[in-house]
C-alpha cells in the first residue's frame, strides 16, 4: 500500500507494549528459568527441556562449504572495517603541565541477541560478534529464539568462541541476560536488534545493564532524483519490507515519473510505503535529518556532495549501492538505530565494546590550573577538594 504523507507515529513505535513487556521482565527477574520455560511455551510455542544449546559442534558440522566460505568472507570484511576504526590508546598528552591520556579497555561480558521470529538472522551474529572480537571481549554469550537457531548460527558461534548459546527469544531473553538466571549468565552489556518486544525490553533493562541503543523493526529512507533507477528502488524497498509489516519504508523524490512507476508496482504489496514528492534534494535531506532513519539511501547524482549534508542516519549507501549490501558484506554494520535513535548514535561497532578510561598525572602543573581548581571548588562549597589540591602544590 502507498501512502503520500509521513505518519505521526512510526509503525515500529513500541511505547504501547511497554506495560506487557514490563510484566515479562519482572516475571523472569523473580522466577528465573522457570519463568523462561513458561514464556517460551507461550510465545514461541516450544516446550524446552534445556535453555542452552548443547549440540553446537554437531549443528555446525552441517554447514555447507559454500556457506562457510561466504561467512569467512563477510567475517573478514566486518573485521577489517572495525579494525580500521578501532581507536588507539593515547598516552602522554599534556597541556599546562598536566599529563593525560586515554586507555581503551574492552567490556568483559557481552550478551548478543540474535533475532529469529519470522526468519533466522545469522548475519546479525556476525555483525554483533566480529566487532566484539576486534575489541577483545573475552566472554560472549548469545541468545536467539529456539525455533530459528540453525547450523549457521552454531558455526558462527564457534568461530566467535562464544561461551554459551541460549535458546531463548524475545523480552525474556533480554531480561535473562540483564539479571541472570540459574542457567543464563548475567552480562555487562546487551547488544542486538529485534522486534518491538525485544527493543522495549532493552529499553526497560537499560537502567541495570548496558545496551547498544534501540534497533527495532527496520527503517529505510530513499532519496532519489530523476537519475535513479526505478526498478532498483522498488527492489530496495521490497528488500527491507521482507523484515515484516512493522518496517518503516519511505521514498522522497523530486521525480513524478519515479512516483508513478513505484506507486503502480508497490501499491499492491501488504507493507505500507510512504512516497512523498519533494521540491529539491535539499528538502529531502532536511526531512531525512528529522526522521533520522536507520538506513538512508542517496540514489541521486552527486551523492557524495549530499552525504556531507546528512546529520542523522544509522548508515548511508551512496548512489546505486544497494542498502542490502550493508545488511551483509560492506563492512559497516547492519545493527543500526531506529525510532530516531540515529539522532544520538550510529550503528554497532568496535566502540560498543570499548570504554575509554582517562588518566591524569600532574607533577609540576602550571600554577594557574591549580588556582582555577581551588577557586571553583571553593565556589561549589567543596573546601576539602580545594585543600587536597592546594596542599600538594604550595
Ligand atoms: N534495526 C536493526 O539493526 C535491525 C537489524 C536486524 C533486524 N531488525 C529487525 O528485527 C526484527 C526481528 O523480528 P522477529 O520478530 O523476526 O524476531 P525477534 O527475535 O526480534 O522476536 C521474536 C520473539 O518475540 C517474542 N514475541 C513475539 N510475539 C510476542 C508477544 N505478543 N508478546 C511478547 N513477546 C512476543 C517471542 O518471544 C519471540 O521469540 C525485525 O523487525 C527486523 O526488522 C532490525
Ligand atoms: N536490514 C536489517 C537491518 O534493518 C538487517 C538484515 C539482516 N539480514 C538482512 N537484513
Ligand atoms: Zn535487511
XYZ file of C-alpha atoms and ligand atoms in Angstrom:
449
model
C 0.000 0.000 0.000
C 1.209 3.510 -0.793
C 0.634 6.497 1.486
C 1.501 10.019 0.452
C 2.178 11.515 3.890
C 4.520 10.557 6.703
C 2.690 9.128 9.746
C 2.612 10.808 13.158
C 3.782 7.598 14.849
C 6.038 5.066 13.190
C 4.833 1.506 12.658
C 7.747 0.302 14.801
C 6.857 2.506 17.802
C 6.915 0.292 20.926
C 5.536 2.643 23.562
C 2.127 0.915 23.720
C 3.553 -2.507 24.632
C 5.823 -1.286 27.445
C 3.424 -2.467 30.235
C 3.243 -6.009 28.757
C 6.999 -6.213 28.449
C 7.478 -4.902 31.972
C 5.441 -7.888 33.229
C 7.650 -10.338 31.302
C 10.800 -8.772 32.726
C 9.539 -8.852 36.307
C 8.451 -12.459 35.906
C 11.917 -13.520 34.710
C 13.529 -11.448 37.444
C 11.578 -13.223 40.175
C 11.177 -16.756 38.792
C 14.325 -17.174 36.652
C 14.498 -20.312 34.472
C 11.007 -21.433 35.480
C 9.531 -18.246 34.002
C 11.521 -18.630 30.817
C 10.331 -22.197 30.173
C 6.775 -20.949 30.574
C 7.228 -17.837 28.408
C 8.917 -19.832 25.651
C 5.948 -22.141 25.549
C 3.588 -19.174 25.425
C 5.355 -17.008 22.821
C 7.437 -19.437 20.769
C 5.181 -22.472 21.189
C 8.028 -24.772 22.264
C 8.324 -26.970 25.306
C 12.041 -26.673 26.001
C 13.941 -29.186 28.101
C 17.078 -27.030 28.264
C 17.680 -23.293 27.843
C 21.156 -23.938 26.454
C 22.145 -25.157 23.018
C 24.076 -28.304 23.802
C 24.833 -29.694 20.337
C 26.713 -26.728 18.846
C 29.521 -28.764 17.217
C 27.136 -31.241 15.678
C 24.908 -28.469 14.302
C 27.888 -26.510 12.981
C 29.170 -29.574 11.113
C 26.072 -29.451 8.901
C 27.071 -26.131 7.297
C 27.922 -26.391 3.593
C 31.320 -25.349 2.230
C 29.649 -22.588 0.232
C 28.133 -21.043 3.315
C 31.359 -21.416 5.321
C 33.254 -19.585 2.588
C 30.653 -16.793 2.494
C 30.780 -16.440 6.260
C 34.567 -16.252 6.173
C 34.485 -13.507 3.526
C 31.906 -11.467 5.452
C 33.762 -12.059 8.739
C 36.951 -10.558 7.230
C 35.078 -7.615 5.752
C 33.495 -6.693 9.111
C 36.778 -7.390 10.928
C 38.768 -5.092 8.632
C 36.239 -2.267 8.912
C 36.238 -2.406 12.705
C 39.982 -2.857 12.979
C 40.444 0.259 10.855
C 38.231 2.396 13.088
C 39.435 0.908 16.398
C 40.804 3.772 18.491
C 44.392 3.608 19.743
C 45.341 4.258 23.357
C 46.657 7.777 23.765
C 49.443 8.004 26.314
C 51.329 11.085 27.384
C 49.387 14.052 26.063
C 49.818 17.245 28.060
C 48.563 20.795 28.500
C 49.503 23.423 31.087
C 51.888 20.965 32.715
C 49.242 18.268 33.266
C 49.955 14.940 31.599
C 46.975 12.919 30.484
C 45.825 10.211 28.163
C 43.221 7.570 27.446
C 43.198 3.795 27.630
C 40.557 1.830 25.714
C 39.511 -1.287 27.597
C 37.046 -3.900 26.417
C 33.826 -4.755 28.222
C 34.144 -8.155 29.895
C 30.805 -9.950 29.426
C 28.572 -9.270 26.464
C 25.203 -10.779 25.562
C 24.270 -10.780 21.880
C 20.618 -11.080 20.904
C 20.143 -12.720 17.510
C 16.582 -12.198 16.264
C 14.597 -15.123 14.978
C 10.844 -14.754 14.963
C 9.872 -14.970 11.358
C 13.325 -15.586 9.891
C 16.738 -16.539 11.252
C 19.446 -13.848 11.382
C 22.904 -15.465 11.446
C 24.209 -12.361 9.643
C 23.300 -10.392 12.764
C 25.503 -12.643 14.870
C 28.429 -11.741 12.612
C 27.534 -8.037 12.797
C 27.457 -8.083 16.600
C 30.172 -10.665 17.240
C 33.009 -9.618 14.963
C 33.348 -6.067 16.396
C 33.364 -7.670 19.869
C 36.301 -9.855 18.819
C 38.120 -6.818 17.404
C 37.586 -5.025 20.727
C 38.954 -8.009 22.655
C 35.784 -9.047 24.527
C 36.607 -12.238 26.435
C 33.122 -13.561 27.251
C 30.450 -13.543 24.555
C 27.013 -15.090 25.229
C 24.334 -15.473 22.565
C 20.576 -15.812 22.824
C 18.134 -16.487 19.995
C 14.565 -17.844 19.737
C 14.599 -21.666 19.783
C 12.729 -22.220 16.526
C 15.230 -20.346 14.424
C 18.554 -21.482 15.852
C 20.258 -23.154 12.928
C 23.605 -24.688 11.885
C 24.955 -21.349 10.628
C 24.313 -19.683 13.997
C 26.139 -22.611 15.602
C 29.042 -22.348 13.135
C 29.434 -18.590 13.680
C 29.191 -19.072 17.462
C 32.139 -21.459 17.321
C 34.085 -19.049 15.130
C 33.470 -16.287 17.688
C 34.415 -18.572 20.569
C 31.048 -17.885 22.187
C 30.829 -19.186 25.771
C 27.182 -20.248 25.714
C 24.227 -20.135 23.315
C 20.772 -19.821 24.892
C 17.624 -20.937 23.106
C 15.562 -18.013 24.351
C 13.846 -15.272 22.383
C 12.028 -12.021 22.935
C 11.827 -9.918 26.086
C 12.514 -12.984 28.247
C 15.956 -13.366 26.629
C 16.797 -9.735 27.327
C 15.612 -9.987 30.942
C 17.583 -13.199 31.449
C 20.849 -11.684 30.190
C 20.236 -8.462 32.126
C 19.609 -10.067 35.517
C 20.940 -13.604 35.148
C 19.049 -16.816 35.971
C 20.054 -20.297 37.125
C 21.143 -21.038 33.516
C 21.751 -17.674 31.896
C 24.835 -15.610 32.688
C 24.276 -12.011 33.733
C 26.195 -9.811 31.292
C 27.601 -6.275 31.409
C 26.072 -5.186 28.116
C 23.375 -6.466 25.755
C 23.806 -5.866 22.035
C 21.487 -6.696 19.184
C 18.407 -5.862 17.174
C 14.942 -7.353 17.309
C 11.226 -6.750 17.186
C 9.268 -4.294 19.322
C 9.185 -6.686 22.333
C 12.943 -7.126 22.267
C 13.646 -3.416 21.951
C 11.077 -2.433 24.606
C 12.808 -4.914 26.915
C 16.243 -3.461 26.195
C 14.868 -0.017 26.885
C 13.403 -1.163 30.226
C 16.503 -3.010 31.483
C 18.862 -0.211 30.462
C 18.968 1.201 33.978
C 20.572 -2.058 35.153
C 22.712 -3.195 32.222
C 24.460 -1.570 29.277
C 22.599 -1.574 25.971
C 23.628 -0.585 22.467
C 20.608 1.649 21.889
C 17.337 0.796 20.169
C 17.467 -1.252 16.969
C 13.903 -2.235 16.217
C 11.943 -3.072 13.069
C 13.814 -1.898 10.024
C 13.665 1.605 8.569
C 14.732 2.762 5.122
C 14.507 6.237 3.634
C 15.459 6.505 -0.025
C 16.158 9.912 -1.511
C 16.022 9.777 -5.303
C 16.149 12.143 -8.264
C 15.435 11.690 -11.977
C 18.710 9.806 -12.427
C 17.636 6.935 -10.145
C 16.677 3.529 -11.493
C 13.006 2.827 -10.543
C 13.486 -0.949 -10.562
C 16.367 -0.697 -8.099
C 14.243 1.465 -5.817
C 11.346 -0.990 -5.934
C 13.758 -3.814 -5.071
C 15.389 -1.875 -2.221
C 12.010 -1.061 -0.657
C 10.747 -4.623 -1.062
C 14.039 -5.950 0.326
C 13.601 -4.135 3.632
C 9.865 -4.946 3.627
C 10.986 -8.593 3.933
C 11.665 -7.827 7.612
C 7.952 -7.673 8.364
C 4.890 -5.487 8.472
C 6.264 -3.040 11.055
C 9.068 -1.777 8.832
C 9.113 1.953 8.078
C 9.767 2.486 4.377
C 9.973 5.907 2.770
C 10.750 7.294 -0.676
C 11.428 11.023 -1.031
C 11.817 12.090 -4.639
C 11.795 15.052 -6.967
C 10.619 12.841 -9.831
C 6.914 12.475 -10.754
C 7.837 9.672 -13.113
C 9.504 7.716 -10.310
C 6.475 8.211 -8.065
C 4.216 6.897 -10.799
C 6.283 3.757 -11.504
C 6.920 2.931 -7.839
C 3.275 3.512 -6.855
C 1.972 1.333 -9.682
C 4.205 -1.531 -8.566
C 4.131 -1.298 -4.775
C 0.537 -0.259 -4.115
C -0.456 -3.931 -4.284
C 2.011 -5.028 -1.565
C 0.943 -5.777 2.004
C 3.559 -3.469 3.515
C 2.950 0.256 3.670
C 5.341 2.506 1.748
C 5.369 6.267 2.289
C 6.061 8.019 -1.023
C 6.487 11.797 -0.942
C 7.201 14.367 -3.633
C 9.819 16.964 -2.648
C 10.814 20.176 -4.415
C 14.526 19.601 -4.071
C 17.054 17.083 -2.798
C 17.983 19.573 -0.091
C 14.376 19.479 1.137
C 14.540 15.666 1.187
C 17.758 15.778 3.199
C 16.069 18.092 5.739
C 13.184 15.602 6.118
C 15.617 12.684 6.451
C 17.602 14.559 9.106
C 14.390 14.987 11.084
C 13.325 11.335 10.610
C 16.860 10.092 11.439
C 16.262 6.772 9.658
C 18.110 3.541 10.250
C 19.118 3.090 6.584
C 19.429 6.132 4.315
C 19.980 5.598 0.605
C 21.069 8.539 -1.564
C 20.135 7.486 -5.098
C 20.928 10.880 -6.592
C 23.508 12.395 -8.881
C 26.451 13.730 -6.829
C 25.527 11.562 -3.850
C 28.899 12.369 -2.266
C 28.002 16.045 -2.182
C 24.742 15.329 -0.311
C 26.496 12.878 2.015
C 28.073 15.870 3.714
C 24.642 17.353 4.447
C 23.350 14.311 6.330
C 23.198 14.936 10.077
C 21.124 11.983 11.314
C 21.108 8.444 9.886
C 22.174 4.989 11.060
C 24.070 4.182 7.882
C 24.133 5.621 4.385
C 24.512 3.986 0.989
C 25.565 6.162 -1.928
C 24.276 6.188 -5.496
C 23.304 2.794 -6.836
C 24.877 0.907 -3.888
C 22.093 -1.314 -2.504
C 21.242 -0.824 1.200
C 21.180 -4.626 1.390
C 24.962 -4.647 0.855
C 25.338 -3.034 4.288
C 22.991 -5.756 5.582
C 25.544 -8.376 4.563
C 29.043 -7.595 3.481
C 30.076 -3.963 3.014
C 31.843 -3.821 6.405
C 29.760 -1.112 8.128
C 27.178 -2.691 10.425
C 23.562 -3.646 9.796
C 22.699 -3.322 13.504
C 21.508 0.251 13.272
C 19.499 2.684 15.418
C 15.765 3.039 14.772
C 12.958 5.112 16.307
C 15.050 8.321 15.972
C 17.962 6.909 17.957
C 20.135 7.831 14.956
C 19.923 11.373 16.332
C 22.240 10.318 19.127
C 24.202 7.281 17.985
C 25.294 5.254 14.987
C 25.471 1.564 14.159
C 27.100 -1.112 16.284
C 30.885 -1.138 16.033
C 34.033 -1.908 17.990
C 33.263 1.220 20.042
C 30.224 -0.513 21.567
C 32.532 -2.977 23.246
C 35.139 -0.499 24.443
C 35.189 2.022 27.215
C 37.565 4.905 27.453
C 39.478 5.258 30.702
C 41.062 8.675 31.090
C 44.042 9.320 33.315
C 45.925 12.362 34.563
C 49.299 12.882 36.202
C 50.348 16.303 37.464
C 53.837 16.543 38.990
C 54.514 20.152 38.046
C 51.292 21.654 36.730
C 51.039 25.345 35.856
C 50.055 27.437 38.869
C 47.028 28.846 37.039
C 45.492 25.365 36.714
C 45.829 24.803 40.465
C 44.422 28.244 41.305
C 41.466 27.737 38.931
C 40.658 24.385 40.574
C 40.808 25.832 44.087
C 38.624 28.815 43.230
C 35.917 26.722 41.551
C 35.977 24.051 44.262
C 35.513 26.713 46.960
C 32.709 28.337 44.958
C 30.954 24.944 44.948
C 31.462 24.647 48.691
C 33.867 21.715 48.366
C 36.569 23.052 50.655
C 38.391 19.758 51.197
C 38.573 19.343 47.427
C 40.286 22.730 47.264
C 42.598 21.896 50.170
C 43.517 18.455 48.819
C 44.674 20.126 45.637
C 46.269 23.179 47.210
C 48.334 21.300 49.773
C 50.216 19.381 47.107
C 51.366 22.318 45.011
C 52.246 25.007 47.595
N 17.487 -2.148 13.363
C 18.306 -3.143 13.168
O 19.503 -3.009 13.295
C 17.786 -4.486 12.779
C 18.661 -5.478 12.319
C 18.135 -6.739 12.024
C 16.793 -6.995 12.218
N 15.989 -5.990 12.676
C 14.587 -6.229 12.964
O 14.497 -7.295 13.895
C 13.177 -7.788 13.847
C 13.196 -9.283 14.028
O 11.931 -9.622 14.496
P 11.433 -11.092 14.706
O 10.071 -10.999 15.261
O 11.651 -11.863 13.465
O 12.430 -11.738 15.764
P 12.748 -11.393 17.284
O 13.728 -12.421 17.695
O 13.114 -9.991 17.450
O 11.401 -11.627 18.077
C 10.867 -12.901 18.263
C 10.453 -13.058 19.712
O 9.429 -12.122 20.028
C 8.657 -12.635 21.086
N 7.240 -12.302 20.866
C 6.525 -12.469 19.742
N 5.261 -12.075 19.937
C 5.162 -11.639 21.208
C 4.112 -11.096 22.008
N 2.885 -10.917 21.527
N 4.381 -10.755 23.285
C 5.619 -10.926 23.794
N 6.653 -11.425 23.080
C 6.426 -11.781 21.809
C 8.850 -14.123 21.102
O 9.362 -14.500 22.349
C 9.876 -14.406 20.014
O 10.905 -15.268 20.456
C 12.573 -7.319 12.523
O 11.597 -6.360 12.804
C 13.754 -6.664 11.813
O 13.369 -5.586 11.013
C 16.460 -4.769 12.956
N 18.050 -4.796 7.174
C 18.323 -5.297 8.507
C 18.590 -4.108 9.384
O 17.480 -3.311 9.490
C 19.489 -6.238 8.566
C 19.366 -7.534 7.830
C 19.775 -8.760 8.256
N 19.534 -9.614 7.267
C 19.010 -8.989 6.256
N 18.899 -7.704 6.610
Zn 17.683 -6.228 5.682
